[in-house]
Each structure stands twice: as C-alpha cells, then as structure tokens.
XYZ file of C-alpha atoms in Angstrom:
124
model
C -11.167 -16.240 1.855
C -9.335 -13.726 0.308
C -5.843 -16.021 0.478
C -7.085 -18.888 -0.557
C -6.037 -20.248 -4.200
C -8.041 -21.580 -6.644
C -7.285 -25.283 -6.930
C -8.225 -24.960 -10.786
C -8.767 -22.401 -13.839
C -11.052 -24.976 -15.520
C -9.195 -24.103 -19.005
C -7.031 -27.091 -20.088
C -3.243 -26.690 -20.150
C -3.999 -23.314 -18.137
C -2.686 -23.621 -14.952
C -3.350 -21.243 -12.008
C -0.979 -19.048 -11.444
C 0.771 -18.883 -7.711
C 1.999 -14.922 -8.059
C -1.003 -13.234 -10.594
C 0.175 -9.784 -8.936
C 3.070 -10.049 -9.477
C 3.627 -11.747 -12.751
C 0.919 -9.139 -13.767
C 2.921 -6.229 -12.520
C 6.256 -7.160 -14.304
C 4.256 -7.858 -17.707
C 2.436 -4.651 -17.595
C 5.684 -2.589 -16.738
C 7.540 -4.239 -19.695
C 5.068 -3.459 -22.215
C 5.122 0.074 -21.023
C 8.549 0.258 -20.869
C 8.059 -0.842 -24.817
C 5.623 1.193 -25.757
C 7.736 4.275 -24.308
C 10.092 3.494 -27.552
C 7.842 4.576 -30.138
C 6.566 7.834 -31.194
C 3.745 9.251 -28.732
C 1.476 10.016 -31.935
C 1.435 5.873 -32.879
C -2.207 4.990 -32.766
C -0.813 1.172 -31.206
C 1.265 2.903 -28.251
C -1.593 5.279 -27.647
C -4.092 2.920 -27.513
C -2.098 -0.016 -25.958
C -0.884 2.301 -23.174
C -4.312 3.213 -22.339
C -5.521 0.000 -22.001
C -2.636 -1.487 -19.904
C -2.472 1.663 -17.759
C -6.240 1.180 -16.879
C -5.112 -2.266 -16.309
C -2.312 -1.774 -14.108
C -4.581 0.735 -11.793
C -7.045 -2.335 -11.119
C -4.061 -4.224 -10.212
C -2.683 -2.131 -7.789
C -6.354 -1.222 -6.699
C -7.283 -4.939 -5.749
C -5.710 -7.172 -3.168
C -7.817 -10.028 -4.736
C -7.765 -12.219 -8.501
C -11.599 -11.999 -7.911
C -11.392 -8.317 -7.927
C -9.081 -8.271 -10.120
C -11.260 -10.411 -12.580
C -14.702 -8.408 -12.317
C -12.612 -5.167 -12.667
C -11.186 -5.821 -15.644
C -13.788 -8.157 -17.254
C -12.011 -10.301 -19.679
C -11.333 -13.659 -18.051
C -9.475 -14.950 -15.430
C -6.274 -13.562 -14.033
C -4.560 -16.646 -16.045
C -6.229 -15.094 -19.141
C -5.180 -12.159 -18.511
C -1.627 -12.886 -18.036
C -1.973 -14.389 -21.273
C -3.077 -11.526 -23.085
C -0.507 -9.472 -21.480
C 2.290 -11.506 -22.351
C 0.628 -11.758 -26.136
C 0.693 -8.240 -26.403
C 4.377 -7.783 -25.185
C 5.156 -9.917 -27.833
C 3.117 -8.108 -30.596
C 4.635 -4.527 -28.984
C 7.689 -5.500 -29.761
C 6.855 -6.620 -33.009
C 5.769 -3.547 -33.491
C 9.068 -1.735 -32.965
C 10.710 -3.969 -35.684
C 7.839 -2.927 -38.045
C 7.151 0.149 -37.119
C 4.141 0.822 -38.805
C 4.033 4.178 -37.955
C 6.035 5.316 -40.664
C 5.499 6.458 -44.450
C 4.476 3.705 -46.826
C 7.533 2.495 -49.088
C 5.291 3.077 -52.179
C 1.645 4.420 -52.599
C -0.892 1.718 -52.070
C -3.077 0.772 -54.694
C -6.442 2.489 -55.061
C -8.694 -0.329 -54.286
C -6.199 -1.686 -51.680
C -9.476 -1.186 -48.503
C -12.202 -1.877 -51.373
C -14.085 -5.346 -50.254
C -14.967 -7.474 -52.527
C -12.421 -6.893 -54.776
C -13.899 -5.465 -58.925
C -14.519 -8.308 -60.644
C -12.519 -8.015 -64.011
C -15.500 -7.070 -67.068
C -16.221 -8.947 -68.971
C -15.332 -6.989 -72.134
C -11.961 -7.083 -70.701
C -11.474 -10.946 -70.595
C-alpha cells in the first residue's frame, strides 16, 4: 500500500503531488540555504530553521506521505509543500528587509499600545 497514490487531496485546485519527497527535499534545502544568509542571532532564521530542520528529519525518516502527514501534523503533504514554498518566499523577503537591523528612527511610545488613547476631550 505504501506505493500507491492518492487519486485526490480533496482541496480544490490542490492537486496531488507525484514527487512529495522530493519536491519537499529541494524546498526545505532552499530555505535553509536562505536562512544561512542572515545573521545566526535573527529571531526568523532561528526559529524558521528549527522548524524546517525538524521538518526535513521526518522527511528523510518516512518512506510514506502518510507518515509523513501524522509526523508533522499540519495537513497533507500538498499542504505542506505549500507552506514550504510560502515560507521560501517570505525568507527571502526577509533578506531584502532585513528586519534584524536597528530601527531608522525611534518608534513612537504607544507604537504596541492597543487600543490606541483616545484624544481628551479637553484637547479637542
């Protein structure tokens, strides 16, 4: 049972994929291979790289998309070759931006306050 294909993901305009390994494998090594550009105290590349390195172990662990699936626990193999090429995508975004460094200008003080101060009314 274990080479048999799914005739089906049962997600519209998702189609199963003929090579999940693989297509897996070269995704995950790209992002890694992205992630490797920015500086190893980022909070995104340490974070990112722990997730797809957990990620990549299952793969290489698994001869099966079932196993593959309950492993890593967030949707099909399809899904997950979304995801992966999503956050290629955002990783190298990332470089471009590069949040990791100094802010420009100092942020306002109530720049993380939620809801924003209501102007008073004395003020108005």
């Amino acid at each position: 049972m274990a080479g048999a294909l799914k005739k089906t993901t049962g997600l519209t305009g998702l189609a199963v994929s003929k090579t999940p390994h693989h297509t897996l494998g070269v995704l995950y090594g790209k992002i890694l291979r992205t992630l490797q550009k920015m500086p190893q105290d980022a909070a995104y590349r340490k974070y990112t790289e722990e997730i797809i390195n957990e990620r990549a172990q299952v793969l290489k662990q698994n001869d099966t998309v079932e196993g593959i699936e309950r492993q890593i626990c967030c949707g099909q193999v399809e899904e997950l070759i979304v995801q992966a090429e999503n956050e290629l995508i955002l990783a190298r975004k990332m470089l471009t931006w590069k949040p990791w460094e100094p802010l420009m200008k100092e942020a306002p003080p109530t720049q993380w306050t939620w809801p924003p101060a209501q102007p008073s009314k004395s003020t108005q």
